[in-house]
CSV table of C-alpha atoms in Angstrom, one decimal:
chain,number,residue,atom,x,y,z
A,83,UNK,CA,19.6,4.7,-5.9
A,84,UNK,CA,21.2,1.2,-6.2
A,85,UNK,CA,19.6,-1.3,-8.6
A,86,UNK,CA,18.6,-3.4,-5.6
A,87,UNK,CA,16.8,-0.6,-3.7
A,88,UNK,CA,13.0,-0.6,-3.6
A,89,UNK,CA,12.9,2.9,-2.0
A,90,UNK,CA,15.7,5.5,-1.9
A,91,UNK,CA,15.7,8.8,-0.2
A,92,UNK,CA,18.8,11.0,-0.7
A,93,UNK,CA,19.9,14.2,0.9
A,94,UNK,CA,16.4,14.9,2.4
A,95,UNK,CA,16.1,18.3,4.1
A,96,UNK,CA,12.9,19.6,5.6
A,97,UNK,CA,12.2,22.6,7.8
A,98,UNK,CA,9.0,24.1,9.3
A,99,UNK,CA,9.7,27.8,9.7
A,100,UNK,CA,12.9,28.2,11.6
A,101,UNK,CA,12.9,24.6,12.9
A,102,UNK,CA,15.1,22.3,10.9
A,103,UNK,CA,13.5,18.8,11.1
A,104,UNK,CA,15.5,16.7,8.7
A,105,UNK,CA,19.1,17.5,7.7
A,106,UNK,CA,20.5,15.5,4.8
A,107,UNK,CA,18.8,12.1,5.5
A,108,UNK,CA,19.9,9.2,3.3
A,109,UNK,CA,18.1,5.9,3.5
A,110,UNK,CA,17.5,2.9,1.2
A,111,UNK,CA,15.0,0.0,1.5
A,112,UNK,CA,15.9,-3.4,0.0
A,113,UNK,CA,13.0,-5.2,-1.7
A,114,UNK,CA,11.0,-7.5,0.5
A,115,UNK,CA,12.6,-6.3,3.8
A,116,UNK,CA,11.4,-4.5,6.8
A,117,UNK,CA,13.3,-1.3,7.7
A,118,UNK,CA,12.7,0.5,11.0
A,119,UNK,CA,13.4,4.2,11.5
A,120,UNK,CA,14.0,4.5,15.2
A,121,UNK,CA,14.3,7.7,17.2
A,122,UNK,CA,13.0,9.7,20.1
A,123,UNK,CA,9.9,12.0,19.8
A,124,UNK,CA,10.7,15.0,17.6
A,125,UNK,CA,13.6,13.5,15.8
A,126,UNK,CA,11.8,13.8,12.4
A,127,UNK,CA,10.8,10.2,11.7
A,128,UNK,CA,7.2,10.9,11.0
A,129,UNK,CA,8.1,13.8,8.8
A,130,UNK,CA,10.3,11.4,6.8
A,131,UNK,CA,7.4,8.9,6.5
A,132,UNK,CA,5.1,11.7,5.2
A,133,UNK,CA,7.7,12.8,2.6
A,134,UNK,CA,8.0,9.2,1.3
A,135,UNK,CA,4.2,8.9,1.2
A,136,UNK,CA,3.8,12.2,-0.6
A,137,UNK,CA,2.0,14.2,2.1
A,138,UNK,CA,5.0,16.5,2.4
A,139,UNK,CA,7.5,17.8,-0.1
A,140,UNK,CA,11.2,17.9,0.8
A,141,UNK,CA,13.0,21.2,0.8
A,142,UNK,CA,15.9,19.4,-0.9
A,143,UNK,CA,16.8,15.9,-1.8
A,144,UNK,CA,15.2,13.2,-3.9
A,145,UNK,CA,12.8,10.2,-3.3
A,146,UNK,CA,12.7,7.3,-5.7
A,147,UNK,CA,10.3,4.3,-5.5
A,148,UNK,CA,10.9,1.2,-7.7
A,149,UNK,CA,13.3,3.2,-9.9
A,150,UNK,CA,10.8,6.1,-10.4
A,151,UNK,CA,11.7,9.5,-9.0
A,152,UNK,CA,8.6,10.7,-7.2
A,153,UNK,CA,10.0,13.9,-5.4
A,154,UNK,CA,12.9,16.3,-5.8
A,155,UNK,CA,13.5,16.2,-9.5
A,156,UNK,CA,10.8,17.2,-12.0
A,157,UNK,CA,7.1,17.2,-11.2
A,158,UNK,CA,6.2,15.7,-7.8
A,159,UNK,CA,4.2,12.4,-8.2
A,160,UNK,CA,1.0,12.8,-6.1
A,161,UNK,CA,0.1,10.5,-3.3
A,162,UNK,CA,-2.4,8.3,-5.1
A,163,UNK,CA,0.1,7.6,-8.0
A,164,UNK,CA,3.0,6.4,-5.8
A,165,UNK,CA,1.4,3.0,-4.9
A,166,UNK,CA,2.5,3.5,-1.3
A,167,UNK,CA,0.4,1.8,1.4
A,168,UNK,CA,0.0,3.4,4.8
A,169,UNK,CA,-0.9,1.6,8.1
A,170,UNK,CA,-1.5,4.5,10.6
A,171,UNK,CA,-1.7,4.5,14.3
A,172,UNK,CA,-4.9,2.8,15.7
A,173,UNK,CA,-5.7,1.4,12.2
A,174,UNK,CA,-8.0,4.2,11.2
A,175,UNK,CA,-10.8,1.9,10.0
A,176,UNK,CA,-14.1,3.2,8.7
A,177,UNK,CA,-16.5,2.6,11.6
A,178,UNK,CA,-19.6,2.6,9.3
A,179,UNK,CA,-18.2,-0.2,7.1
A,180,UNK,CA,-17.8,-3.9,7.9
A,181,UNK,CA,-14.4,-5.6,8.1
A,182,UNK,CA,-14.8,-6.9,4.6
A,183,UNK,CA,-15.8,-3.5,3.2
A,184,UNK,CA,-12.8,-1.9,4.9
A,185,UNK,CA,-10.5,-4.4,3.1
A,186,UNK,CA,-12.4,-3.8,-0.2
A,187,UNK,CA,-11.5,-0.2,0.1
A,188,UNK,CA,-7.9,-1.2,-0.7
A,189,UNK,CA,-8.9,-2.8,-3.9
A,190,UNK,CA,-8.8,-1.1,-7.3
A,191,UNK,CA,-11.8,-0.7,-9.4
A,192,UNK,CA,-11.1,-4.0,-11.2
A,193,UNK,CA,-11.1,-5.8,-7.9
A,194,UNK,CA,-7.7,-7.3,-8.5
A,195,UNK,CA,-4.7,-5.0,-8.9
A,196,UNK,CA,-5.4,-2.7,-5.9
A,197,UNK,CA,-5.0,0.4,-8.1
A,198,UNK,CA,-7.5,1.6,-10.7
A,199,UNK,CA,-6.4,3.2,-14.0
A,200,UNK,CA,-6.3,6.6,-12.3
A,201,UNK,CA,-4.0,5.2,-9.6
A,202,UNK,CA,-6.6,5.4,-6.9
A,203,UNK,CA,-8.1,2.9,-4.6
A,204,UNK,CA,-11.5,3.2,-2.9
A,205,UNK,CA,-15.1,2.3,-2.6
A,206,UNK,CA,-17.7,2.7,-5.3
A,207,UNK,CA,-20.3,5.4,-5.5
A,208,UNK,CA,-22.5,3.5,-3.1
A,209,UNK,CA,-19.8,3.8,-0.5
A,210,UNK,CA,-19.9,0.1,0.2
A,211,UNK,CA,-18.8,-2.2,-2.6
A,212,UNK,CA,-15.6,-0.6,-3.7
A,213,UNK,CA,-16.3,-1.7,-7.3
A,214,UNK,CA,-18.5,-1.6,-10.2
A,215,UNK,CA,-21.0,-4.4,-10.7
A,216,UNK,CA,-18.7,-6.5,-12.9
A,217,UNK,CA,-15.9,-6.6,-10.3
A,218,UNK,CA,-17.8,-7.5,-7.2
A,219,UNK,CA,-17.3,-11.3,-7.5
A,220,UNK,CA,-13.5,-10.8,-7.8
A,221,UNK,CA,-13.6,-8.3,-5.0
A,222,UNK,CA,-15.3,-10.8,-2.6
A,223,UNK,CA,-12.6,-13.4,-3.5
A,224,UNK,CA,-9.8,-10.9,-2.8
A,225,UNK,CA,-11.3,-9.8,0.5
A,226,UNK,CA,-11.6,-13.4,1.6
A,227,UNK,CA,-8.0,-14.0,0.5
A,228,UNK,CA,-6.5,-11.1,2.5
A,229,UNK,CA,-8.6,-11.8,5.6
A,230,UNK,CA,-7.3,-15.4,5.5
A,231,UNK,CA,-3.7,-14.0,5.1
A,232,UNK,CA,-4.1,-12.0,8.3
A,233,UNK,CA,-5.8,-14.7,10.2
A,234,UNK,CA,-9.3,-13.2,10.2
A,235,UNK,CA,-11.3,-15.5,7.9
A,236,UNK,CA,-14.9,-15.5,8.8
A,237,UNK,CA,-15.0,-11.9,10.2
A,238,UNK,CA,-15.9,-10.1,6.9
A,239,UNK,CA,-19.3,-9.1,8.2
A,240,UNK,CA,-18.2,-7.9,11.6
A,241,UNK,CA,-18.0,-4.2,12.4
A,242,UNK,CA,-14.8,-2.6,13.7
A,243,UNK,CA,-16.2,-2.0,17.2
A,244,UNK,CA,-17.1,-5.7,17.4
A,245,UNK,CA,-13.5,-6.9,17.2
A,246,UNK,CA,-10.4,-6.4,19.4
A,247,UNK,CA,-7.7,-3.8,19.0
A,248,UNK,CA,-5.3,-6.4,17.7
A,249,UNK,CA,-7.8,-7.6,15.1
A,250,UNK,CA,-8.5,-4.0,14.0
A,251,UNK,CA,-4.7,-3.7,13.3
A,252,UNK,CA,-4.8,-6.8,11.2
A,253,UNK,CA,-7.8,-5.5,9.2
A,254,UNK,CA,-5.8,-2.3,8.6
A,255,UNK,CA,-2.9,-4.4,7.4
A,256,UNK,CA,-5.2,-6.5,5.1
A,257,UNK,CA,-6.6,-3.2,3.6
A,258,UNK,CA,-3.1,-1.9,3.0
A,259,UNK,CA,-1.8,-5.2,1.5
A,260,UNK,CA,-4.9,-5.6,-0.7
A,261,UNK,CA,-3.8,-2.6,-2.7
A,262,UNK,CA,-0.5,-4.4,-3.5
A,263,UNK,CA,1.6,-1.4,-2.7
A,264,UNK,CA,5.2,-1.1,-3.8
A,265,UNK,CA,6.1,-0.1,-0.2
A,266,UNK,CA,4.1,-0.2,3.0
A,267,UNK,CA,4.6,2.6,5.5
A,268,UNK,CA,3.8,1.8,9.2
A,269,UNK,CA,3.4,4.8,11.5
A,270,UNK,CA,3.8,3.5,15.0
A,271,UNK,CA,1.0,1.1,14.4
A,272,UNK,CA,1.2,-0.7,17.8
A,273,UNK,CA,1.4,2.4,20.0
A,274,UNK,CA,-2.3,2.2,21.1
A,275,UNK,CA,-2.2,-1.5,22.1
A,276,UNK,CA,-1.5,-2.7,25.7
A,277,UNK,CA,2.0,-4.2,26.3
A,278,UNK,CA,1.1,-7.9,26.1
A,279,UNK,CA,-1.1,-7.5,23.0
A,280,UNK,CA,1.5,-5.2,21.3
A,281,UNK,CA,4.1,-7.9,21.4
A,282,UNK,CA,1.8,-10.6,19.9
A,283,UNK,CA,0.4,-8.3,17.2
A,284,UNK,CA,3.8,-7.0,16.0
A,285,UNK,CA,5.2,-10.6,15.8
A,286,UNK,CA,2.1,-11.7,13.8
A,287,UNK,CA,2.4,-8.7,11.5
A,288,UNK,CA,6.1,-9.2,11.0
A,289,UNK,CA,5.4,-12.8,9.9
A,290,UNK,CA,2.7,-11.7,7.5
A,291,UNK,CA,5.0,-9.0,5.9
A,292,UNK,CA,7.8,-11.5,5.4
A,293,UNK,CA,5.5,-14.2,4.1
A,294,UNK,CA,4.1,-11.7,1.5
A,295,UNK,CA,7.6,-10.4,0.7
A,296,UNK,CA,6.3,-6.9,1.4
A,297,UNK,CA,8.8,-4.0,1.4
A,298,UNK,CA,8.0,-2.1,4.6
A,299,UNK,CA,9.2,1.0,6.5
A,300,UNK,CA,8.2,1.2,10.2
A,301,UNK,CA,8.7,4.4,12.2
A,302,UNK,CA,8.8,3.9,16.0
A,303,UNK,CA,10.4,5.2,19.2
A,304,UNK,CA,10.3,1.7,20.7
A,305,UNK,CA,13.7,0.1,20.7
A,306,UNK,CA,12.5,-3.4,21.4
A,307,UNK,CA,10.0,-3.1,18.6
A,308,UNK,CA,12.6,-1.9,16.1
A,309,UNK,CA,15.3,-4.4,17.1
A,310,UNK,CA,12.9,-7.4,17.1
A,311,UNK,CA,10.8,-6.7,14.1
A,312,UNK,CA,13.1,-5.1,11.4
A,313,UNK,CA,15.7,-6.6,9.1
A,314,UNK,CA,17.6,-3.2,9.3
A,315,UNK,CA,17.3,-0.2,11.6
A,316,UNK,CA,18.1,3.4,10.8
A,317,UNK,CA,18.7,5.4,14.0
A,318,UNK,CA,17.4,9.0,13.5
A,319,UNK,CA,18.6,11.5,16.0
A,320,UNK,CA,18.1,15.2,15.7
A,321,UNK,CA,17.1,14.9,12.0
A,322,UNK,CA,20.2,13.0,11.0
A,323,UNK,CA,20.6,9.2,10.5
A,324,UNK,CA,23.4,8.5,12.9
A,325,UNK,CA,23.6,4.7,12.3
A,326,UNK,CA,22.0,2.3,9.9
A,327,UNK,CA,22.5,-1.5,9.9
A,328,UNK,CA,21.2,-4.8,11.2
A,329,UNK,CA,19.7,-4.8,14.7
A,330,UNK,CA,22.5,-6.8,16.1
A,331,UNK,CA,25.1,-4.5,14.6
A,332,UNK,CA,23.5,-1.4,16.0
A,333,UNK,CA,23.1,-2.9,19.5
A,334,UNK,CA,26.7,-4.4,19.6
A,335,UNK,CA,28.4,-1.5,17.8
A,336,UNK,CA,26.2,1.6,18.2
A,337,UNK,CA,28.9,4.0,17.1
A,338,UNK,CA,28.5,6.6,19.8
A,339,UNK,CA,27.7,7.0,23.5
A,340,UNK,CA,24.4,8.8,22.6
A,341,UNK,CA,23.4,5.9,20.3
A,342,UNK,CA,24.3,3.3,22.9
A,343,UNK,CA,22.2,5.0,25.5
A,344,UNK,CA,19.2,5.2,23.2
A,345,UNK,CA,19.4,1.7,21.8
A,346,UNK,CA,19.1,-0.1,25.2
A,347,UNK,CA,19.9,-0.2,28.9
A,348,UNK,CA,23.5,0.7,29.7
A,349,UNK,CA,25.7,0.5,32.7
A,350,UNK,CA,28.3,3.2,32.5
A,351,UNK,CA,31.5,3.4,34.5
A,352,UNK,CA,34.5,5.8,34.4
A,353,UNK,CA,37.7,4.5,32.8
A,354,UNK,CA,41.1,5.4,31.5
A,355,UNK,CA,42.0,3.8,28.2
A,356,UNK,CA,45.5,2.9,27.1
A,357,UNK,CA,46.4,0.6,24.1
A,358,UNK,CA,42.9,-0.8,23.9
A,359,UNK,CA,42.6,-1.7,27.5
A,360,UNK,CA,40.2,0.2,29.8
A,361,UNK,CA,41.2,0.4,33.5
A,362,UNK,CA,38.0,0.6,35.6
A,363,UNK,CA,36.7,-0.2,39.1
A,364,UNK,CA,35.9,-3.6,37.7
A,365,UNK,CA,39.5,-4.2,36.7
A,366,UNK,CA,41.1,-4.0,33.2
A,367,UNK,CA,38.6,-4.6,30.4
A,368,UNK,CA,39.4,-5.1,26.7
A,369,UNK,CA,37.6,-2.6,24.5
A,370,UNK,CA,35.6,-3.8,21.5
A,371,UNK,CA,36.5,-1.1,19.0
A,372,UNK,CA,39.4,1.3,18.8
A,373,UNK,CA,39.1,4.3,21.2
A,374,UNK,CA,41.7,7.0,21.8
A,375,UNK,CA,43.8,6.8,24.9
A,376,UNK,CA,42.6,8.9,27.8
A,377,UNK,CA,39.6,9.4,30.0
A,378,UNK,CA,36.6,7.4,28.7
A,379,UNK,CA,33.2,6.0,29.6
A,380,UNK,CA,32.9,2.2,29.5
A,381,UNK,CA,29.4,1.1,28.4
A,382,UNK,CA,28.2,-2.3,29.5
A,383,UNK,CA,25.0,-4.0,28.6
A,384,UNK,CA,23.3,-5.4,31.7
A,385,UNK,CA,23.6,-8.9,30.3
A,386,UNK,CA,27.4,-8.5,30.4
A,387,UNK,CA,27.4,-8.2,34.2
A,388,UNK,CA,27.2,-11.4,36.2
A,389,UNK,CA,28.0,-12.7,39.7
A,390,UNK,CA,31.4,-14.2,40.0
A,391,UNK,CA,32.1,-17.7,41.1
A,392,UNK,CA,34.4,-18.4,44.0
A,393,UNK,CA,37.1,-15.8,44.4
A,394,UNK,CA,36.8,-14.5,40.8
A,395,UNK,CA,35.5,-11.0,40.0
A,396,UNK,CA,35.5,-7.7,41.9
A,397,UNK,CA,34.2,-7.5,45.4
A,398,UNK,CA,30.8,-5.8,45.9
A,399,UNK,CA,27.9,-5.6,48.4
A,400,UNK,CA,24.2,-6.1,47.6
A,401,UNK,CA,22.2,-2.9,48.4
A,402,UNK,CA,18.8,-3.7,47.0
A,403,UNK,CA,16.8,-6.2,44.9
A,404,UNK,CA,13.8,-5.7,42.6
A,405,UNK,CA,11.7,-8.6,41.3
A,406,UNK,CA,10.2,-8.0,37.8
A,407,UNK,CA,8.8,-11.5,37.0
A,408,UNK,CA,11.0,-12.4,34.1
A,409,UNK,CA,14.1,-11.4,36.0
A,410,UNK,CA,15.5,-9.9,39.2
A,411,UNK,CA,17.5,-6.7,39.2
A,412,UNK,CA,20.2,-6.7,41.9
A,413,UNK,CA,21.8,-3.4,43.0
A,414,UNK,CA,25.4,-3.7,44.2
A,415,UNK,CA,28.1,-1.2,45.4
A,416,UNK,CA,31.8,-1.7,44.8
A,417,UNK,CA,34.4,-0.8,47.4
A,418,UNK,CA,35.1,2.6,45.7
A,419,UNK,CA,31.4,3.5,45.8
A,420,UNK,CA,30.6,2.7,42.2
A,421,UNK,CA,27.0,1.4,42.0
A,422,UNK,CA,25.9,-1.1,39.4
A,423,UNK,CA,22.8,-3.1,38.5
A,424,UNK,CA,22.9,-6.7,37.5
A,425,UNK,CA,20.0,-8.7,36.0
A,426,UNK,CA,19.5,-12.3,37.2
A,427,UNK,CA,17.2,-14.5,35.1
A,428,UNK,CA,16.0,-16.3,38.2
A,429,UNK,CA,14.9,-15.1,41.6
A,430,UNK,CA,17.9,-14.6,43.9
A,431,UNK,CA,18.2,-15.6,47.5
A,432,UNK,CA,20.8,-12.9,48.1
A,433,UNK,CA,20.0,-10.6,51.1
A,434,UNK,CA,20.7,-6.9,51.3
A,435,UNK,CA,24.2,-6.5,52.6
A,436,UNK,CA,25.4,-9.8,51.2
A,437,UNK,CA,29.0,-9.9,49.9
A,438,UNK,CA,29.3,-10.9,46.2
A,439,UNK,CA,31.7,-10.6,43.4
A,440,UNK,CA,31.0,-9.1,39.9
A,441,UNK,CA,32.4,-10.2,36.6
A,442,UNK,CA,32.2,-8.7,33.1
A,443,UNK,CA,31.6,-11.1,30.1
A,444,UNK,CA,33.2,-10.2,26.8
A,445,UNK,CA,34.8,-7.1,25.4
A,446,UNK,CA,33.2,-3.7,26.2
A,447,UNK,CA,32.3,-0.5,24.4
A,448,UNK,CA,34.2,2.6,25.3
A,449,UNK,CA,33.8,6.2,24.2
A,450,UNK,CA,35.8,9.3,25.0
A,451,UNK,CA,34.4,11.2,28.0
A,452,UNK,CA,31.8,13.8,26.9
A,453,UNK,CA,33.0,17.4,26.7
A,454,UNK,CA,32.4,19.3,29.9
A,455,UNK,CA,33.0,16.4,32.3
A,456,UNK,CA,32.2,12.7,32.3
A,457,UNK,CA,28.6,11.8,33.1
A,458,UNK,CA,28.7,8.5,34.8
A,459,UNK,CA,25.2,7.8,36.3
A,460,UNK,CA,24.5,5.5,39.2
A,461,UNK,CA,23.1,2.3,37.9
A,462,UNK,CA,21.4,1.9,34.5
A,463,UNK,CA,20.5,4.4,31.9
A,464,UNK,CA,18.8,4.2,28.6
A,465,UNK,CA,16.5,1.5,27.5
């Protein structure tokens, strides 16, 4: 673990029976940053989160938090002594407690630190106050503080069923932050929210995490969520981290055809590469990174395709249009039968059958054709 790392997992392996879930995963979290572990269902991202939290032990490898080895070498540090916060799916609030009492659950028994002398958080014996008699005044102040941080001042007496889903997620965040964890783990916390609310809540929570300098790990299968919320993204595919970097770096230089397809919408066309130039049905295109000469797949992002002006570009014919509100997707077919999709930020007056030209903006990604034949789909894939 580097001196700057708040959390470090090295060489993590985990299997359940004959099924290998994680195979040598390495990941580090810098202090005060948000890291997203992005991958499809079944890739092992939730298993990795559970290992970091202490709910599962790795078969091999080590986990360190704030310089302390908590798994893999010597005795395993139990969950309640790791000072790790967890924000699960759907918030998991206690329905019989008020909003304020839910937040107080995250406080330690002194009402300040978030962790009692035994390393635990939680409510008092009455199941409501979370503290002994001497700490209740401090607890009330801390509850008010964290509710103000998450924008819910004045809702301490409300019950979970009386507030919206987005507000429930904020209460769950306040409860987790009240414990002052060394790292906060977020397990697909926005999955249960509808699309419009999901965007607003995740933006609000990202702002809160950055304002409080919280080190956080988010696991998600949502590409837009990971790319827009995180400072760095680890792409987990088949139990292996295939790429780890900034969101822009992963999107612009995904490192493989499989990564490119998963990270966002792609338009793929057949090509032959020679000396860094890809010859395609759209003309010669300069490749972004070095790729071996020979048959290849050129990967375009939809925003790289645009309608030509005047006589520039490759001739095409409009075959269909789809209006999606924020943009319009226009289907076109080139003279050789290659079909493409272009996204226009404004409604288009083009009619089906209209003659257009298509241009490519910037350098392109190219990868060697996959073994067993080149798969070049019609239109967009991924995303």
